[in-house]
Amino acid sequence: MLTFGGIPGPHPEKARASLIPVPLEETVCYRSGTSLGPAAIVMASCQMELYDEVLMTQPIDQGILTLPAVDVRGGSEKALARIEEAVAKELEAGRLPAMIGGEHTITLGALRALTSKRGADFTVLVLDAHLDLRESYEGTELSHACVMKRALDLGLDVRHLGARSCSAPEAALVKEKGLKPMWAHMIRKNPDWINTSLSGIQGPVYLSLDLDGLDPSCLAATGTPEPGGLYWHELTDWLLAVAEKHEIIGLDVVELAPLAGQAVSDFTAARLLYRALGLALGCRPL
Ligand SMILES: [Mn+2]
């Protein structure tokens, strides 16, 4: 089995984090291919330098285990039950769970595992072009377009970064619930956007990184690309600030839908996952 970073994984007892590939593709509504995302990310990661020049260290030395992919056959609800079980097992073993998607719905499985273990004492920080706050979409409440509404239903606080696409009912819900998305168009107008995006958040966070939050010029291979997203260094600066202020209790990188002949998206996704994981494991620039 191919492992993240292309080197043999640590003994499970020495690992501090686990990568959980989840190739779920059930409710994708535009460009397909997200079931191929996890394998493409792991494969691209084998070409990365393992030294991170921003973190000034090798995050892989913290012990990063690559697990076999979760069985996602049989529909979203069955897949979510298996995801929840897989994440719960990692939490029980004291390893940080990091899922590689797959469509955004998979985040719900991790949030269910985390809330059953510790309650809703954390905030979901979500990079995403979309709010994913629909009550239901195309006949299911388990659509990728509803996943952050399901997070709210679990009693969790949700804070968006990079949003630039939403429906009228979603905008009404933002108002009703007093949510504070950091809209993509506000980032370039507010020099203090990082602090604003994290203002008022207390305690631990779960990081959900939908790759379409990035600008399509950085990463185009995603199911529903939207113009005007975050650039690479902006995202790194935000991640550094998040890790500085908050414990990261789990993360996911979702919605890569690889494009044949285009390596940059897969590689960017692998590097983002590696950097976020390094920060979650305590790696910091000197
Ligand atoms: Mn999205």
PDB file of C-alpha atoms and ligand atoms in Angstrom:
ATOM      1  CA  MET A   1       0.000   0.000   0.000  1.00  0.00           C
ATOM      2  CA  LEU A   2       1.229   3.473  -0.910  1.00  0.00           C
ATOM      3  CA  THR A   3       1.853   5.592   2.198  1.00  0.00           C
ATOM      4  CA  PHE A   4       1.718   9.358   2.626  1.00  0.00           C
ATOM      5  CA  GLY A   5       5.090  10.955   1.963  1.00  0.00           C
ATOM      6  CA  GLY A   6       6.307   7.828   0.187  1.00  0.00           C
ATOM      7  CA  ILE A   7       8.240   6.436   3.147  1.00  0.00           C
ATOM      8  CA  PRO A   8       7.250   3.512   5.380  1.00  0.00           C
ATOM      9  CA  GLY A   9       4.774   4.552   8.071  1.00  0.00           C
ATOM     10  CA  PRO A  10       5.594   4.420  11.784  1.00  0.00           C
ATOM     11  CA  HIS A  11       4.563   1.601  14.111  1.00  0.00           C
ATOM     12  CA  PRO A  12       0.937   2.408  15.023  1.00  0.00           C
ATOM     13  CA  GLU A  13       1.883   2.831  18.677  1.00  0.00           C
ATOM     14  CA  LYS A  14       4.439   5.484  17.749  1.00  0.00           C
ATOM     15  CA  ALA A  15       2.103   7.365  15.392  1.00  0.00           C
ATOM     16  CA  ARG A  16       0.594  10.646  16.546  1.00  0.00           C
ATOM     17  CA  ALA A  17      -1.732  11.101  13.587  1.00  0.00           C
ATOM     18  CA  SER A  18      -3.623   8.873  11.185  1.00  0.00           C
ATOM     19  CA  LEU A  19      -4.554   9.607   7.619  1.00  0.00           C
ATOM     20  CA  ILE A  20      -7.911   8.076   6.775  1.00  0.00           C
ATOM     21  CA  PRO A  21      -8.666   7.935   3.026  1.00  0.00           C
ATOM     22  CA  VAL A  22     -12.424   8.201   2.388  1.00  0.00           C
ATOM     23  CA  PRO A  23     -13.220   7.969  -1.351  1.00  0.00           C
ATOM     24  CA  LEU A  24     -16.917   8.828  -0.968  1.00  0.00           C
ATOM     25  CA  GLU A  25     -18.691  10.083  -4.076  1.00  0.00           C
ATOM     26  CA  GLU A  26     -22.448   9.791  -3.598  1.00  0.00           C
ATOM     27  CA  THR A  27     -23.994  13.241  -3.998  1.00  0.00           C
ATOM     28  CA  VAL A  28     -21.618  15.053  -6.332  1.00  0.00           C
ATOM     29  CA  CYS A  29     -23.680  17.377  -8.528  1.00  0.00           C
ATOM     30  CA  TYR A  30     -21.329  18.861 -11.158  1.00  0.00           C
ATOM     31  CA  ARG A  31     -17.817  17.609 -12.090  1.00  0.00           C
ATOM     32  CA  SER A  32     -17.320  14.042 -10.880  1.00  0.00           C
ATOM     33  CA  GLY A  33     -14.167  12.251  -9.802  1.00  0.00           C
ATOM     34  CA  THR A  34     -13.826  12.937  -6.082  1.00  0.00           C
ATOM     35  CA  SER A  35     -13.680   9.197  -5.330  1.00  0.00           C
ATOM     36  CA  LEU A  36     -10.222   9.333  -6.937  1.00  0.00           C
ATOM     37  CA  GLY A  37      -9.077  12.199  -4.690  1.00  0.00           C
ATOM     38  CA  PRO A  38      -7.544  10.260  -1.786  1.00  0.00           C
ATOM     39  CA  ALA A  39      -5.354   8.057  -3.981  1.00  0.00           C
ATOM     40  CA  ALA A  40      -4.210  11.059  -6.036  1.00  0.00           C
ATOM     41  CA  ILE A  41      -3.232  12.968  -2.888  1.00  0.00           C
ATOM     42  CA  VAL A  42      -1.265  10.062  -1.447  1.00  0.00           C
ATOM     43  CA  MET A  43       0.448   9.497  -4.787  1.00  0.00           C
ATOM     44  CA  ALA A  44       1.352  13.194  -5.157  1.00  0.00           C
ATOM     45  CA  SER A  45       2.645  13.256  -1.563  1.00  0.00           C
ATOM     46  CA  CYS A  46       5.372  10.802  -2.585  1.00  0.00           C
ATOM     47  CA  GLN A  47       6.896  13.600  -4.711  1.00  0.00           C
ATOM     48  CA  MET A  48       6.872  16.257  -1.952  1.00  0.00           C
ATOM     49  CA  GLU A  49       9.917  17.343  -0.026  1.00  0.00           C
ATOM     50  CA  LEU A  50       9.307  16.075   3.515  1.00  0.00           C
ATOM     51  CA  TYR A  51      10.922  19.183   4.963  1.00  0.00           C
ATOM     52  CA  ASP A  52       8.376  22.014   5.190  1.00  0.00           C
ATOM     53  CA  GLU A  53      10.143  25.309   4.541  1.00  0.00           C
ATOM     54  CA  VAL A  54       7.549  27.364   6.414  1.00  0.00           C
ATOM     55  CA  LEU A  55       7.384  25.106   9.471  1.00  0.00           C
ATOM     56  CA  MET A  56      11.174  24.627   9.236  1.00  0.00           C
ATOM     57  CA  THR A  57      10.902  20.992  10.180  1.00  0.00           C
ATOM     58  CA  GLN A  58       9.828  17.572   8.858  1.00  0.00           C
ATOM     59  CA  PRO A  59       6.254  17.003  10.037  1.00  0.00           C
ATOM     60  CA  ILE A  60       6.473  13.353   8.964  1.00  0.00           C
ATOM     61  CA  ASP A  61       8.897  12.755  11.867  1.00  0.00           C
ATOM     62  CA  GLN A  62       5.933  13.233  14.239  1.00  0.00           C
ATOM     63  CA  GLY A  63       4.630   9.833  13.135  1.00  0.00           C
ATOM     64  CA  ILE A  64       1.950   9.874  10.452  1.00  0.00           C
ATOM     65  CA  LEU A  65       0.188   6.601   9.775  1.00  0.00           C
ATOM     66  CA  THR A  66      -1.625   5.995   6.458  1.00  0.00           C
ATOM     67  CA  LEU A  67      -4.629   3.744   7.038  1.00  0.00           C
ATOM     68  CA  PRO A  68      -6.448   1.649   4.427  1.00  0.00           C
ATOM     69  CA  ALA A  69      -9.373   3.460   2.805  1.00  0.00           C
ATOM     70  CA  VAL A  70     -12.763   3.343   4.511  1.00  0.00           C
ATOM     71  CA  ASP A  71     -15.299   1.135   2.699  1.00  0.00           C
ATOM     72  CA  VAL A  72     -17.792   3.647   1.311  1.00  0.00           C
ATOM     73  CA  ARG A  73     -20.091   1.236  -0.514  1.00  0.00           C
ATOM     74  CA  GLY A  74     -23.817   1.070   0.201  1.00  0.00           C
ATOM     75  CA  GLY A  75     -24.776   4.752   0.315  1.00  0.00           C
ATOM     76  CA  SER A  76     -23.929   7.818   2.390  1.00  0.00           C
ATOM     77  CA  GLU A  77     -25.478   6.717   5.706  1.00  0.00           C
ATOM     78  CA  LYS A  78     -23.650   3.387   5.749  1.00  0.00           C
ATOM     79  CA  ALA A  79     -20.415   5.095   4.723  1.00  0.00           C
ATOM     80  CA  LEU A  80     -20.857   7.703   7.461  1.00  0.00           C
ATOM     81  CA  ALA A  81     -21.298   4.976  10.083  1.00  0.00           C
ATOM     82  CA  ARG A  82     -18.022   3.373   8.976  1.00  0.00           C
ATOM     83  CA  ILE A  83     -16.256   6.757   8.933  1.00  0.00           C
ATOM     84  CA  GLU A  84     -17.496   7.493  12.454  1.00  0.00           C
ATOM     85  CA  GLU A  85     -16.225   4.117  13.606  1.00  0.00           C
ATOM     86  CA  ALA A  86     -12.818   4.613  11.955  1.00  0.00           C
ATOM     87  CA  VAL A  87     -12.391   8.081  13.465  1.00  0.00           C
ATOM     88  CA  ALA A  88     -13.557   6.909  16.908  1.00  0.00           C
ATOM     89  CA  LYS A  89     -10.932   4.164  16.796  1.00  0.00           C
ATOM     90  CA  GLU A  90      -8.161   6.694  16.110  1.00  0.00           C
ATOM     91  CA  LEU A  91      -9.388   8.976  18.893  1.00  0.00           C
ATOM     92  CA  GLU A  92      -9.432   6.008  21.267  1.00  0.00           C
ATOM     93  CA  ALA A  93      -5.825   5.211  20.285  1.00  0.00           C
ATOM     94  CA  GLY A  94      -4.835   8.827  20.967  1.00  0.00           C
ATOM     95  CA  ARG A  95      -4.030   9.614  17.344  1.00  0.00           C
ATOM     96  CA  LEU A  96      -5.133  12.777  15.572  1.00  0.00           C
ATOM     97  CA  PRO A  97      -7.613  11.835  12.815  1.00  0.00           C
ATOM     98  CA  ALA A  98      -7.054  13.417   9.394  1.00  0.00           C
ATOM     99  CA  MET A  99      -9.394  12.343   6.614  1.00  0.00           C
ATOM    100  CA  ILE A 100      -8.628  12.575   2.906  1.00  0.00           C
ATOM    101  CA  GLY A 101     -11.762  12.926   0.757  1.00  0.00           C
ATOM    102  CA  GLY A 102     -13.848  12.252  -1.053  1.00  0.00           C
ATOM    103  CA  GLU A 103     -16.852  14.555  -1.040  1.00  0.00           C
ATOM    104  CA  HIS A 104     -17.445  16.982   1.817  1.00  0.00           C
ATOM    105  CA  THR A 105     -20.184  14.830   3.391  1.00  0.00           C
ATOM    106  CA  ILE A 106     -17.447  12.753   5.056  1.00  0.00           C
ATOM    107  CA  THR A 107     -16.786  15.557   7.550  1.00  0.00           C
ATOM    108  CA  LEU A 108     -20.050  14.643   9.274  1.00  0.00           C
ATOM    109  CA  GLY A 109     -18.690  11.190  10.190  1.00  0.00           C
ATOM    110  CA  ALA A 110     -15.702  12.742  11.970  1.00  0.00           C
ATOM    111  CA  LEU A 111     -17.880  15.336  13.708  1.00  0.00           C
ATOM    112  CA  ARG A 112     -20.207  12.607  14.969  1.00  0.00           C
ATOM    113  CA  ALA A 113     -17.249  10.663  16.399  1.00  0.00           C
ATOM    114  CA  LEU A 114     -15.768  13.769  18.028  1.00  0.00           C
ATOM    115  CA  THR A 115     -19.051  14.991  19.541  1.00  0.00           C
ATOM    116  CA  SER A 116     -19.862  11.556  20.979  1.00  0.00           C
ATOM    117  CA  LYS A 117     -16.456  11.463  22.602  1.00  0.00           C
ATOM    118  CA  ARG A 118     -16.216  15.011  23.925  1.00  0.00           C
ATOM    119  CA  GLY A 119     -19.472  16.842  23.293  1.00  0.00           C
ATOM    120  CA  ALA A 120     -19.833  19.964  21.192  1.00  0.00           C
ATOM    121  CA  ASP A 121     -16.999  21.875  22.897  1.00  0.00           C
ATOM    122  CA  PHE A 122     -15.178  22.810  19.698  1.00  0.00           C
ATOM    123  CA  THR A 123     -15.603  24.993  16.624  1.00  0.00           C
ATOM    124  CA  VAL A 124     -15.607  23.770  13.037  1.00  0.00           C
ATOM    125  CA  LEU A 125     -13.357  26.003  10.926  1.00  0.00           C
ATOM    126  CA  VAL A 126     -14.217  25.407   7.322  1.00  0.00           C
ATOM    127  CA  LEU A 127     -12.365  26.538   4.230  1.00  0.00           C
ATOM    128  CA  ASP A 128     -14.929  26.390   1.442  1.00  0.00           C
ATOM    129  CA  ALA A 129     -16.211  28.369  -1.520  1.00  0.00           C
ATOM    130  CA  HIS A 130     -19.672  27.234  -0.435  1.00  0.00           C
ATOM    131  CA  LEU A 131     -21.556  27.497   2.825  1.00  0.00           C
ATOM    132  CA  ASP A 132     -22.959  23.936   2.628  1.00  0.00           C
ATOM    133  CA  LEU A 133     -25.811  25.099   4.866  1.00  0.00           C
ATOM    134  CA  ARG A 134     -28.763  23.722   2.913  1.00  0.00           C
ATOM    135  CA  GLU A 135     -31.338  21.772   4.889  1.00  0.00           C
ATOM    136  CA  SER A 136     -31.422  19.225   2.086  1.00  0.00           C
ATOM    137  CA  TYR A 137     -30.246  19.092  -1.521  1.00  0.00           C
ATOM    138  CA  GLU A 138     -31.363  16.945  -4.448  1.00  0.00           C
ATOM    139  CA  GLY A 139     -33.473  14.845  -2.109  1.00  0.00           C
ATOM    140  CA  THR A 140     -30.978  14.105   0.662  1.00  0.00           C
ATOM    141  CA  GLU A 141     -29.924  15.699   3.930  1.00  0.00           C
ATOM    142  CA  LEU A 142     -26.575  13.923   3.564  1.00  0.00           C
ATOM    143  CA  SER A 143     -25.500  15.906   0.501  1.00  0.00           C
ATOM    144  CA  HIS A 144     -22.129  17.637   0.462  1.00  0.00           C
ATOM    145  CA  ALA A 145     -24.212  20.829   0.135  1.00  0.00           C
ATOM    146  CA  CYS A 146     -25.754  20.265   3.601  1.00  0.00           C
ATOM    147  CA  VAL A 147     -22.774  19.139   5.660  1.00  0.00           C
ATOM    148  CA  MET A 148     -22.300  22.354   7.663  1.00  0.00           C
ATOM    149  CA  LYS A 149     -26.039  22.488   8.421  1.00  0.00           C
ATOM    150  CA  ARG A 150     -25.629  18.992   9.860  1.00  0.00           C
ATOM    151  CA  ALA A 151     -22.692  20.319  11.920  1.00  0.00           C
ATOM    152  CA  LEU A 152     -24.943  23.093  13.289  1.00  0.00           C
ATOM    153  CA  ASP A 153     -27.571  20.433  14.070  1.00  0.00           C
ATOM    154  CA  LEU A 154     -24.947  18.659  16.217  1.00  0.00           C
ATOM    155  CA  GLY A 155     -24.756  21.860  18.263  1.00  0.00           C
ATOM    156  CA  LEU A 156     -21.386  22.893  16.867  1.00  0.00           C
ATOM    157  CA  ASP A 157     -20.262  26.404  16.088  1.00  0.00           C
ATOM    158  CA  VAL A 158     -19.217  26.751  12.425  1.00  0.00           C
ATOM    159  CA  ARG A 159     -16.966  29.467  10.985  1.00  0.00           C
ATOM    160  CA  HIS A 160     -16.419  29.698   7.232  1.00  0.00           C
ATOM    161  CA  LEU A 161     -13.419  31.032   5.336  1.00  0.00           C
ATOM    162  CA  GLY A 162     -13.387  31.887   1.643  1.00  0.00           C
ATOM    163  CA  ALA A 163     -17.116  31.584   0.992  1.00  0.00           C
ATOM    164  CA  ARG A 164     -18.286  33.029  -2.322  1.00  0.00           C
ATOM    165  CA  SER A 165     -21.339  31.082  -3.333  1.00  0.00           C
ATOM    166  CA  CYS A 166     -24.571  30.713  -1.422  1.00  0.00           C
ATOM    167  CA  SER A 167     -28.326  30.372  -1.865  1.00  0.00           C
ATOM    168  CA  ALA A 168     -30.931  32.803  -0.502  1.00  0.00           C
ATOM    169  CA  PRO A 169     -32.075  30.340   2.217  1.00  0.00           C
ATOM    170  CA  GLU A 170     -28.452  29.861   3.267  1.00  0.00           C
ATOM    171  CA  ALA A 171     -27.957  33.630   3.494  1.00  0.00           C
ATOM    172  CA  ALA A 172     -31.101  33.816   5.643  1.00  0.00           C
ATOM    173  CA  LEU A 173     -29.754  31.086   7.927  1.00  0.00           C
ATOM    174  CA  VAL A 174     -26.454  32.956   8.325  1.00  0.00           C
ATOM    175  CA  LYS A 175     -28.448  35.946   9.534  1.00  0.00           C
ATOM    176  CA  GLU A 176     -30.794  33.960  11.749  1.00  0.00           C
ATOM    177  CA  LYS A 177     -27.990  32.032  13.482  1.00  0.00           C
ATOM    178  CA  GLY A 178     -25.607  35.002  13.625  1.00  0.00           C
ATOM    179  CA  LEU A 179     -22.911  33.094  11.741  1.00  0.00           C
ATOM    180  CA  LYS A 180     -19.834  35.070  10.726  1.00  0.00           C
ATOM    181  CA  PRO A 181     -18.464  33.720   7.465  1.00  0.00           C
ATOM    182  CA  MET A 182     -15.284  35.365   6.213  1.00  0.00           C
ATOM    183  CA  TRP A 183     -16.438  35.972   2.651  1.00  0.00           C
ATOM    184  CA  ALA A 184     -13.749  35.700   0.007  1.00  0.00           C
ATOM    185  CA  HIS A 185     -14.517  39.207  -1.281  1.00  0.00           C
ATOM    186  CA  MET A 186     -13.861  40.672   2.181  1.00  0.00           C
ATOM    187  CA  ILE A 187     -10.371  39.194   2.457  1.00  0.00           C
ATOM    188  CA  ARG A 188      -8.774  41.679   0.066  1.00  0.00           C
ATOM    189  CA  LYS A 189     -10.614  44.609   1.673  1.00  0.00           C
ATOM    190  CA  ASN A 190      -9.709  43.862   5.273  1.00  0.00           C
ATOM    191  CA  PRO A 191      -5.992  43.898   6.154  1.00  0.00           C
ATOM    192  CA  ASP A 192      -6.904  42.280   9.485  1.00  0.00           C
ATOM    193  CA  TRP A 193      -8.979  39.511   7.878  1.00  0.00           C
ATOM    194  CA  ILE A 194      -7.216  36.678   9.692  1.00  0.00           C
ATOM    195  CA  ASN A 195      -8.024  38.017  13.164  1.00  0.00           C
ATOM    196  CA  THR A 196     -11.522  38.931  12.039  1.00  0.00           C
ATOM    197  CA  SER A 197     -12.084  35.412  10.721  1.00  0.00           C
ATOM    198  CA  LEU A 198     -11.117  33.909  14.096  1.00  0.00           C
ATOM    199  CA  SER A 199     -12.600  36.561  16.387  1.00  0.00           C
ATOM    200  CA  GLY A 200     -14.536  35.302  19.380  1.00  0.00           C
ATOM    201  CA  ILE A 201     -13.610  31.657  18.860  1.00  0.00           C
ATOM    202  CA  GLN A 202     -12.588  29.933  22.073  1.00  0.00           C
ATOM    203  CA  GLY A 203     -11.127  26.494  22.611  1.00  0.00           C
ATOM    204  CA  PRO A 204     -10.311  23.649  20.247  1.00  0.00           C
ATOM    205  CA  VAL A 205     -11.108  23.544  16.552  1.00  0.00           C
ATOM    206  CA  TYR A 206     -11.755  20.965  13.856  1.00  0.00           C
ATOM    207  CA  LEU A 207     -10.341  22.018  10.466  1.00  0.00           C
ATOM    208  CA  SER A 208     -12.341  21.102   7.384  1.00  0.00           C
ATOM    209  CA  LEU A 209     -10.473  22.114   4.244  1.00  0.00           C
ATOM    210  CA  ASP A 210     -12.597  21.962   1.100  1.00  0.00           C
ATOM    211  CA  LEU A 211     -10.086  22.481  -1.683  1.00  0.00           C
ATOM    212  CA  ASP A 212     -12.508  24.663  -3.663  1.00  0.00           C
ATOM    213  CA  GLY A 213     -11.851  27.332  -1.030  1.00  0.00           C
ATOM    214  CA  LEU A 214      -8.574  27.924  -2.831  1.00  0.00           C
ATOM    215  CA  ASP A 215      -8.611  30.008  -5.987  1.00  0.00           C
ATOM    216  CA  PRO A 216      -8.967  27.882  -9.147  1.00  0.00           C
ATOM    217  CA  SER A 217      -5.637  29.333 -10.323  1.00  0.00           C
ATOM    218  CA  CYS A 218      -4.052  27.414  -7.426  1.00  0.00           C
ATOM    219  CA  LEU A 219      -6.277  24.368  -7.575  1.00  0.00           C
ATOM    220  CA  ALA A 220      -8.744  23.721 -10.384  1.00  0.00           C
ATOM    221  CA  ALA A 221      -9.443  19.998  -9.946  1.00  0.00           C
ATOM    222  CA  THR A 222     -12.524  20.189  -7.804  1.00  0.00           C
ATOM    223  CA  GLY A 223     -16.179  19.358  -8.303  1.00  0.00           C
ATOM    224  CA  THR A 224     -17.573  22.887  -8.216  1.00  0.00           C
ATOM    225  CA  PRO A 225     -14.834  25.452  -8.866  1.00  0.00           C
ATOM    226  CA  GLU A 226     -15.695  29.090  -8.073  1.00  0.00           C
ATOM    227  CA  PRO A 227     -13.739  32.202  -9.072  1.00  0.00           C
ATOM    228  CA  GLY A 228     -12.092  34.452  -6.520  1.00  0.00           C
ATOM    229  CA  GLY A 229     -10.746  32.177  -3.808  1.00  0.00           C
ATOM    230  CA  LEU A 230      -7.795  32.182  -1.435  1.00  0.00           C
ATOM    231  CA  TYR A 231      -4.227  32.090  -2.616  1.00  0.00           C
ATOM    232  CA  TRP A 232      -1.661  29.681  -1.253  1.00  0.00           C
ATOM    233  CA  HIS A 233       0.262  32.024   1.039  1.00  0.00           C
ATOM    234  CA  GLU A 234      -2.942  33.584   2.385  1.00  0.00           C
ATOM    235  CA  LEU A 235      -4.108  30.144   3.374  1.00  0.00           C
ATOM    236  CA  THR A 236      -0.782  29.301   5.022  1.00  0.00           C
ATOM    237  CA  ASP A 237      -0.895  32.546   7.030  1.00  0.00           C
ATOM    238  CA  TRP A 238      -4.419  31.709   8.189  1.00  0.00           C
ATOM    239  CA  LEU A 239      -3.397  28.162   9.184  1.00  0.00           C
ATOM    240  CA  LEU A 240      -0.439  29.516  11.171  1.00  0.00           C
ATOM    241  CA  ALA A 241      -2.788  31.858  13.050  1.00  0.00           C
ATOM    242  CA  VAL A 242      -5.282  29.067  13.717  1.00  0.00           C
ATOM    243  CA  ALA A 243      -2.572  26.788  15.113  1.00  0.00           C
ATOM    244  CA  GLU A 244      -1.124  29.618  17.186  1.00  0.00           C
ATOM    245  CA  LYS A 245      -4.443  30.223  18.943  1.00  0.00           C
ATOM    246  CA  HIS A 246      -6.238  26.889  18.983  1.00  0.00           C
ATOM    247  CA  GLU A 247      -5.735  23.195  19.559  1.00  0.00           C
ATOM    248  CA  ILE A 248      -6.582  21.338  16.334  1.00  0.00           C
ATOM    249  CA  ILE A 249      -8.417  18.131  17.274  1.00  0.00           C
ATOM    250  CA  GLY A 250      -8.952  16.726  13.795  1.00  0.00           C
ATOM    251  CA  LEU A 251      -8.944  17.739  10.163  1.00  0.00           C
ATOM    252  CA  ASP A 252      -9.913  16.802   6.668  1.00  0.00           C
ATOM    253  CA  VAL A 253      -8.975  17.772   3.122  1.00  0.00           C
ATOM    254  CA  VAL A 254     -11.872  17.108   0.756  1.00  0.00           C
ATOM    255  CA  GLU A 255     -13.265  17.519  -2.761  1.00  0.00           C
ATOM    256  CA  LEU A 256     -10.235  16.871  -4.935  1.00  0.00           C
ATOM    257  CA  ALA A 257     -11.522  15.562  -8.271  1.00  0.00           C
ATOM    258  CA  PRO A 258      -8.292  14.902 -10.162  1.00  0.00           C
ATOM    259  CA  LEU A 259      -7.937  16.179 -13.723  1.00  0.00           C
ATOM    260  CA  ALA A 260      -6.050  13.919 -16.118  1.00  0.00           C
ATOM    261  CA  GLY A 261      -2.721  15.410 -17.090  1.00  0.00           C
ATOM    262  CA  GLN A 262      -2.879  18.174 -14.469  1.00  0.00           C
ATOM    263  CA  ALA A 263      -0.596  17.473 -11.518  1.00  0.00           C
ATOM    264  CA  VAL A 264      -0.733  20.867  -9.782  1.00  0.00           C
ATOM    265  CA  SER A 265      -4.040  20.314  -7.993  1.00  0.00           C
ATOM    266  CA  ASP A 266      -3.101  16.907  -6.598  1.00  0.00           C
ATOM    267  CA  PHE A 267       0.272  18.211  -5.490  1.00  0.00           C
ATOM    268  CA  THR A 268      -1.196  21.358  -3.919  1.00  0.00           C
ATOM    269  CA  ALA A 269      -3.723  19.244  -2.029  1.00  0.00           C
ATOM    270  CA  ALA A 270      -0.958  16.970  -0.723  1.00  0.00           C
ATOM    271  CA  ARG A 271       1.120  19.918   0.440  1.00  0.00           C
ATOM    272  CA  LEU A 272      -1.849  21.591   2.114  1.00  0.00           C
ATOM    273  CA  LEU A 273      -2.700  18.403   3.975  1.00  0.00           C
ATOM    274  CA  TYR A 274       0.935  17.980   5.061  1.00  0.00           C
ATOM    275  CA  ARG A 275       1.255  21.557   6.301  1.00  0.00           C
ATOM    276  CA  ALA A 276      -2.078  21.510   8.155  1.00  0.00           C
ATOM    277  CA  LEU A 277      -1.172  18.195   9.726  1.00  0.00           C
ATOM    278  CA  GLY A 278       2.250  19.500  10.767  1.00  0.00           C
ATOM    279  CA  LEU A 279       0.619  22.480  12.443  1.00  0.00           C
ATOM    280  CA  ALA A 280      -1.952  20.253  14.149  1.00  0.00           C
ATOM    281  CA  LEU A 281       0.935  18.150  15.504  1.00  0.00           C
ATOM    282  CA  GLY A 282       2.666  21.179  16.979  1.00  0.00           C
ATOM    283  CA  CYS A 283       5.270  21.939  14.288  1.00  0.00           C
ATOM    284  CA  ARG A 284       6.007  25.675  14.312  1.00  0.00           C
ATOM    285  CA  PRO A 285       8.466  27.938  12.514  1.00  0.00           C
ATOM    286  CA  LEU A 286      11.496  28.667  14.709  1.00  0.00           C
TER     287      LEU A 286
HETATM  288 MN    MN B   1     -17.288  23.492  -1.537  1.00  0.00          MN
END
